[in-house]
Amino acid sequence: DAMVIQNPRYQVTQFGKPVTLSCSQTLNHNVMYWYQQKSSQAPKLLFHYYDKDFNNEADTPDNFQSRRPNTSFCFLDIRSPGLGDAAMYLCATSRDLGVGGETQYFGPGTRLLVL
Amino acid sequence: GQQLNQSPQSMFIQEGEDVSMNCTSSSIFNTWLWYKQDPGEGPVLLIALYKAGELTSNGRLTAQFGITRKDSFLNISASIPSDVGIYFCAGQVQAGTALIFGKGTTLSVSS
């Protein structure tokens, strides 16, 4: 089945130690998104790629970076994780940026714990 | 940032009851999406709405895109225990802009 895959599902890192989360998709969608979701809150968009074009949300900290080497894969790099970065990180994809309506499909998420 | 007003925040119901939740916005949306999220999992798309007035069903779920384009509701009929979870509405103001999420409705179903 076509889907959005996130690895790992759980990641433990140390304060200040760089960590990379990965996302892959078999939907062949143009757009890939990264969200941060903290407990009992709605997902918060960090950035998205439309094909190779990177779009950062204004309030996304510089500590968060992303790479999209090809259509299928997208990575979230947290350069120096702080305790406040502990959260669920969600990857999502959509076919396009809203022509005729945009539907985003989410992966299962990676829960990050910072010690 | 901009948010949707989603209500109720939580619901406690008996198995078999019908459920209704809604989202309202001060902005006109061109897309409304409804998601369900189980603990430790990503949101799963339930229903997508693209036209004002559109009424769409998915099994026991029915959602409508409000005529004013500023609101949407989700109904669940004959609830069952596996309906437990957090339901999020999400809307998009225009093409190319970020999805805006409601704060979620937590549904509890007792059997």
mmCIF file of C-alpha atoms in Angstrom:
data_model
loop_
_atom_site.group_PDB
_atom_site.id
_atom_site.type_symbol
_atom_site.label_atom_id
_atom_site.label_comp_id
_atom_site.label_asym_id
_atom_site.label_seq_id
_atom_site.Cartn_x
_atom_site.Cartn_y
_atom_site.Cartn_z
ATOM 1 C CA ASP A 1 0.000 0.000 0.000
ATOM 2 C CA ALA A 2 1.132 3.525 -0.761
ATOM 3 C CA MET A 3 2.033 5.275 2.435
ATOM 4 C CA VAL A 4 4.132 7.684 4.456
ATOM 5 C CA ILE A 5 6.808 5.965 6.521
ATOM 6 C CA GLN A 6 8.745 7.427 9.415
ATOM 7 C CA ASN A 7 11.821 5.976 11.065
ATOM 8 C CA PRO A 8 12.522 5.492 13.794
ATOM 9 C CA ARG A 9 9.207 5.525 15.657
ATOM 10 C CA TYR A 10 10.992 6.403 18.884
ATOM 11 C CA GLN A 11 14.273 8.289 19.199
ATOM 12 C CA VAL A 12 16.204 9.081 22.336
ATOM 13 C CA THR A 13 18.994 11.630 22.153
ATOM 14 C CA GLN A 14 21.109 13.600 24.560
ATOM 15 C CA PHE A 15 20.874 17.303 25.165
ATOM 16 C CA GLY A 16 22.885 19.019 22.426
ATOM 17 C CA LYS A 17 23.566 15.874 20.405
ATOM 18 C CA PRO A 18 22.485 16.208 16.755
ATOM 19 C CA VAL A 19 19.699 13.906 15.654
ATOM 20 C CA THR A 20 18.140 13.118 12.273
ATOM 21 C CA LEU A 21 14.620 11.872 11.701
ATOM 22 C CA SER A 22 13.631 10.374 8.370
ATOM 23 C CA CYS A 23 10.502 10.200 6.282
ATOM 24 C CA SER A 24 9.804 8.357 3.066
ATOM 25 C CA GLN A 25 6.717 8.171 0.885
ATOM 26 C CA THR A 26 5.480 5.885 -1.835
ATOM 27 C CA LEU A 27 2.683 8.241 -2.887
ATOM 28 C CA ASN A 28 4.897 10.154 -5.349
ATOM 29 C CA HIS A 29 3.619 13.407 -3.885
ATOM 30 C CA ASN A 30 5.290 16.702 -4.743
ATOM 31 C CA VAL A 31 5.012 18.256 -1.306
ATOM 32 C CA MET A 32 6.468 17.004 1.974
ATOM 33 C CA TYR A 33 5.943 18.638 5.344
ATOM 34 C CA TRP A 34 7.421 18.417 8.826
ATOM 35 C CA TYR A 35 5.291 19.163 11.871
ATOM 36 C CA GLN A 36 6.079 19.270 15.563
ATOM 37 C CA GLN A 37 3.357 18.139 17.943
ATOM 38 C CA LYS A 38 3.599 18.515 21.691
ATOM 39 C CA SER A 39 1.354 16.765 24.158
ATOM 40 C CA SER A 40 -2.316 17.767 23.965
ATOM 41 C CA GLN A 41 -1.643 20.257 21.183
ATOM 42 C CA ALA A 42 -2.347 20.432 17.477
ATOM 43 C CA PRO A 43 0.479 19.797 14.996
ATOM 44 C CA LYS A 44 2.621 22.857 14.283
ATOM 45 C CA LEU A 45 4.143 23.241 10.828
ATOM 46 C CA LEU A 46 7.929 23.643 10.813
ATOM 47 C CA PHE A 47 8.593 23.728 7.055
ATOM 48 C CA HIS A 48 7.726 22.118 3.776
ATOM 49 C CA TYR A 49 9.277 21.228 0.441
ATOM 50 C CA TYR A 50 7.425 21.774 -2.811
ATOM 51 C CA ASP A 51 9.529 19.581 -5.060
ATOM 52 C CA LYS A 52 12.998 20.920 -4.248
ATOM 53 C CA ASP A 53 11.850 24.330 -3.086
ATOM 54 C CA PHE A 54 12.245 24.727 0.656
ATOM 55 C CA ASN A 55 9.741 26.844 2.591
ATOM 56 C CA ASN A 56 10.466 27.665 6.217
ATOM 57 C CA GLU A 57 7.778 28.864 8.618
ATOM 58 C CA ALA A 58 8.697 32.228 10.119
ATOM 59 C CA ASP A 59 8.762 30.990 13.697
ATOM 60 C CA THR A 60 10.707 27.769 13.113
ATOM 61 C CA PRO A 61 13.947 27.895 15.139
ATOM 62 C CA ASP A 62 17.265 27.792 13.272
ATOM 63 C CA ASN A 63 18.038 24.643 15.230
ATOM 64 C CA PHE A 64 15.737 22.766 12.850
ATOM 65 C CA GLN A 65 16.912 22.014 9.325
ATOM 66 C CA SER A 66 15.609 19.792 6.559
ATOM 67 C CA ARG A 67 16.883 17.985 3.496
ATOM 68 C CA ARG A 68 15.032 16.423 0.606
ATOM 69 C CA PRO A 69 17.486 14.485 -1.577
ATOM 70 C CA ASN A 70 14.774 13.119 -3.860
ATOM 71 C CA THR A 71 10.995 12.934 -4.234
ATOM 72 C CA SER A 72 10.607 10.012 -1.867
ATOM 73 C CA PHE A 73 12.735 11.048 1.108
ATOM 74 C CA CYS A 74 12.844 13.956 3.484
ATOM 75 C CA PHE A 75 14.933 14.401 6.620
ATOM 76 C CA LEU A 76 14.565 16.549 9.702
ATOM 77 C CA ASP A 77 17.836 17.515 11.360
ATOM 78 C CA ILE A 78 17.873 18.952 14.850
ATOM 79 C CA ARG A 79 21.339 20.379 15.296
ATOM 80 C CA SER A 80 21.420 20.840 19.055
ATOM 81 C CA PRO A 81 18.332 19.384 20.686
ATOM 82 C CA GLY A 82 17.123 21.027 23.847
ATOM 83 C CA LEU A 83 14.725 19.664 26.421
ATOM 84 C CA GLY A 84 11.980 21.748 24.847
ATOM 85 C CA ASP A 85 12.383 19.911 21.548
ATOM 86 C CA ALA A 86 11.002 16.693 23.000
ATOM 87 C CA ALA A 87 7.847 16.090 20.989
ATOM 88 C CA MET A 88 6.195 13.980 18.330
ATOM 89 C CA TYR A 89 7.520 14.857 14.871
ATOM 90 C CA LEU A 90 5.116 14.211 12.035
ATOM 91 C CA CYS A 91 5.863 13.992 8.350
ATOM 92 C CA ALA A 92 3.067 14.603 5.859
ATOM 93 C CA THR A 93 2.731 14.683 2.097
ATOM 94 C CA SER A 94 0.343 16.152 -0.416
ATOM 95 C CA ARG A 95 0.064 15.839 -4.158
ATOM 96 C CA ASP A 96 0.215 19.558 -4.756
ATOM 97 C CA LEU A 97 -0.080 22.890 -3.014
ATOM 98 C CA GLY A 98 -3.797 23.246 -3.188
ATOM 99 C CA VAL A 99 -4.904 23.390 -6.784
ATOM 100 C CA GLY A 100 -8.479 22.207 -6.437
ATOM 101 C CA GLY A 101 -7.925 21.510 -2.759
ATOM 102 C CA GLU A 102 -5.055 20.051 -0.781
ATOM 103 C CA THR A 103 -5.191 16.824 1.203
ATOM 104 C CA GLN A 104 -2.277 16.004 3.492
ATOM 105 C CA TYR A 105 -1.473 12.450 4.502
ATOM 106 C CA PHE A 106 0.484 11.919 7.699
ATOM 107 C CA GLY A 107 3.024 9.332 8.707
ATOM 108 C CA PRO A 108 2.881 7.571 12.094
ATOM 109 C CA GLY A 109 5.308 10.028 13.666
ATOM 110 C CA THR A 110 8.614 9.818 15.522
ATOM 111 C CA ARG A 111 8.520 10.505 19.234
ATOM 112 C CA LEU A 112 11.716 12.265 20.307
ATOM 113 C CA LEU A 113 12.942 12.163 23.867
ATOM 114 C CA VAL A 114 15.797 14.450 24.918
ATOM 115 C CA LEU A 115 17.759 13.458 27.998
ATOM 116 C CA GLY B 1 -0.712 32.062 14.736
ATOM 117 C CA GLN B 2 -4.176 31.757 13.294
ATOM 118 C CA GLN B 3 -6.283 28.997 14.792
ATOM 119 C CA LEU B 4 -9.635 27.434 14.288
ATOM 120 C CA ASN B 5 -12.189 27.320 17.059
ATOM 121 C CA GLN B 6 -12.985 23.652 17.547
ATOM 122 C CA SER B 7 -15.646 22.494 19.972
ATOM 123 C CA PRO B 8 -16.291 20.766 22.165
ATOM 124 C CA GLN B 9 -12.834 20.286 23.658
ATOM 125 C CA SER B 10 -13.835 16.870 25.004
ATOM 126 C CA MET B 11 -16.821 14.545 25.003
ATOM 127 C CA PHE B 12 -17.763 11.591 27.163
ATOM 128 C CA ILE B 13 -20.498 9.452 25.627
ATOM 129 C CA GLN B 14 -22.066 6.028 25.833
ATOM 130 C CA GLU B 15 -21.543 3.457 23.133
ATOM 131 C CA GLY B 16 -24.269 3.763 20.525
ATOM 132 C CA GLU B 17 -24.767 7.505 20.907
ATOM 133 C CA ASP B 18 -24.298 9.958 18.064
ATOM 134 C CA VAL B 19 -21.579 12.601 18.284
ATOM 135 C CA SER B 20 -21.213 16.016 16.715
ATOM 136 C CA MET B 21 -18.247 18.387 16.725
ATOM 137 C CA ASN B 22 -17.551 21.543 14.765
ATOM 138 C CA CYS B 23 -14.965 24.082 13.759
ATOM 139 C CA THR B 24 -15.392 27.746 12.986
ATOM 140 C CA SER B 25 -13.058 30.339 11.576
ATOM 141 C CA SER B 26 -13.014 34.065 10.999
ATOM 142 C CA SER B 27 -11.431 33.399 7.602
ATOM 143 C CA ILE B 28 -12.941 31.835 4.509
ATOM 144 C CA PHE B 29 -11.427 28.436 3.748
ATOM 145 C CA ASN B 30 -11.183 26.581 0.452
ATOM 146 C CA THR B 31 -10.521 23.203 2.073
ATOM 147 C CA TRP B 32 -11.639 21.491 5.263
ATOM 148 C CA LEU B 33 -10.080 18.259 6.482
ATOM 149 C CA TRP B 34 -11.021 16.058 9.418
ATOM 150 C CA TYR B 35 -8.427 13.788 11.055
ATOM 151 C CA LYS B 36 -8.462 11.253 13.897
ATOM 152 C CA GLN B 37 -5.364 10.701 15.986
ATOM 153 C CA ASP B 38 -4.803 7.763 18.302
ATOM 154 C CA PRO B 39 -2.223 8.012 21.121
ATOM 155 C CA GLY B 40 1.331 7.705 19.806
ATOM 156 C CA GLU B 41 0.228 7.697 16.167
ATOM 157 C CA GLY B 42 -0.022 10.219 13.374
ATOM 158 C CA PRO B 43 -3.326 11.806 12.324
ATOM 159 C CA VAL B 44 -5.353 9.691 9.942
ATOM 160 C CA LEU B 45 -7.456 11.451 7.332
ATOM 161 C CA LEU B 46 -11.177 10.794 7.752
ATOM 162 C CA ILE B 47 -12.890 13.155 5.338
ATOM 163 C CA ALA B 48 -11.752 15.890 2.935
ATOM 164 C CA LEU B 49 -14.100 18.687 1.814
ATOM 165 C CA TYR B 50 -13.398 21.044 -1.074
ATOM 166 C CA LYS B 51 -16.637 22.853 -1.894
ATOM 167 C CA ALA B 52 -18.983 25.048 0.106
ATOM 168 C CA GLY B 53 -22.069 23.093 1.064
ATOM 169 C CA GLU B 54 -20.415 19.750 0.338
ATOM 170 C CA LEU B 55 -21.695 16.902 2.507
ATOM 171 C CA THR B 56 -19.526 13.777 2.533
ATOM 172 C CA SER B 57 -19.858 10.472 4.351
ATOM 173 C CA ASN B 58 -17.305 7.836 5.256
ATOM 174 C CA GLY B 59 -19.080 4.921 6.906
ATOM 175 C CA ARG B 60 -20.592 6.189 10.145
ATOM 176 C CA LEU B 61 -18.892 9.565 9.707
ATOM 177 C CA THR B 62 -20.455 12.550 7.966
ATOM 178 C CA ALA B 63 -18.875 15.955 7.496
ATOM 179 C CA GLN B 64 -20.053 19.149 5.859
ATOM 180 C CA PHE B 65 -18.321 22.198 4.445
ATOM 181 C CA GLY B 66 -20.371 25.177 5.649
ATOM 182 C CA ILE B 67 -22.100 27.413 3.132
ATOM 183 C CA THR B 68 -20.322 30.485 4.491
ATOM 184 C CA ARG B 69 -16.978 28.618 4.036
ATOM 185 C CA LYS B 70 -16.124 29.553 7.617
ATOM 186 C CA ASP B 71 -17.232 26.393 9.380
ATOM 187 C CA SER B 72 -17.444 22.636 9.192
ATOM 188 C CA PHE B 73 -18.933 19.888 11.318
ATOM 189 C CA LEU B 74 -18.250 16.200 11.797
ATOM 190 C CA ASN B 75 -20.909 13.752 12.945
ATOM 191 C CA ILE B 76 -20.293 10.210 14.127
ATOM 192 C CA SER B 77 -23.333 7.982 14.319
ATOM 193 C CA ALA B 78 -23.773 4.969 16.610
ATOM 194 C CA SER B 79 -20.407 5.386 18.317
ATOM 195 C CA ILE B 80 -18.298 2.359 19.216
ATOM 196 C CA PRO B 81 -15.328 1.999 21.586
ATOM 197 C CA SER B 82 -12.764 2.226 18.780
ATOM 198 C CA ASP B 83 -14.000 5.753 17.995
ATOM 199 C CA VAL B 84 -12.022 6.897 21.040
ATOM 200 C CA GLY B 85 -9.299 9.368 20.113
ATOM 201 C CA ILE B 86 -8.616 12.992 19.286
ATOM 202 C CA TYR B 87 -10.371 14.493 16.300
ATOM 203 C CA PHE B 88 -8.789 17.468 14.565
ATOM 204 C CA CYS B 89 -10.276 19.749 11.982
ATOM 205 C CA ALA B 90 -7.872 21.502 9.625
ATOM 206 C CA GLY B 91 -8.504 24.163 7.044
ATOM 207 C CA GLN B 92 -6.666 25.937 4.299
ATOM 208 C CA VAL B 93 -7.295 29.575 3.433
ATOM 209 C CA GLN B 94 -5.855 29.423 -0.060
ATOM 210 C CA ALA B 95 -3.600 27.323 -2.240
ATOM 211 C CA GLY B 96 -0.001 27.254 -1.104
ATOM 212 C CA THR B 97 -0.683 28.284 2.469
ATOM 213 C CA ALA B 98 -0.248 26.140 5.558
ATOM 214 C CA LEU B 99 -3.016 24.015 7.010
ATOM 215 C CA ILE B 100 -4.535 25.575 10.110
ATOM 216 C CA PHE B 101 -5.497 23.093 12.805
ATOM 217 C CA GLY B 102 -8.147 23.211 15.476
ATOM 218 C CA LYS B 103 -7.118 22.297 19.013
ATOM 219 C CA GLY B 104 -8.848 18.950 18.799
ATOM 220 C CA THR B 105 -11.839 17.210 20.344
ATOM 221 C CA THR B 106 -11.043 14.318 22.659
ATOM 222 C CA LEU B 107 -13.708 11.633 22.429
ATOM 223 C CA SER B 108 -14.236 9.013 25.124
ATOM 224 C CA VAL B 109 -16.740 6.205 24.632
ATOM 225 C CA SER B 110 -17.903 3.987 27.456
ATOM 226 C CA SER B 111 -19.434 0.625 26.763
#
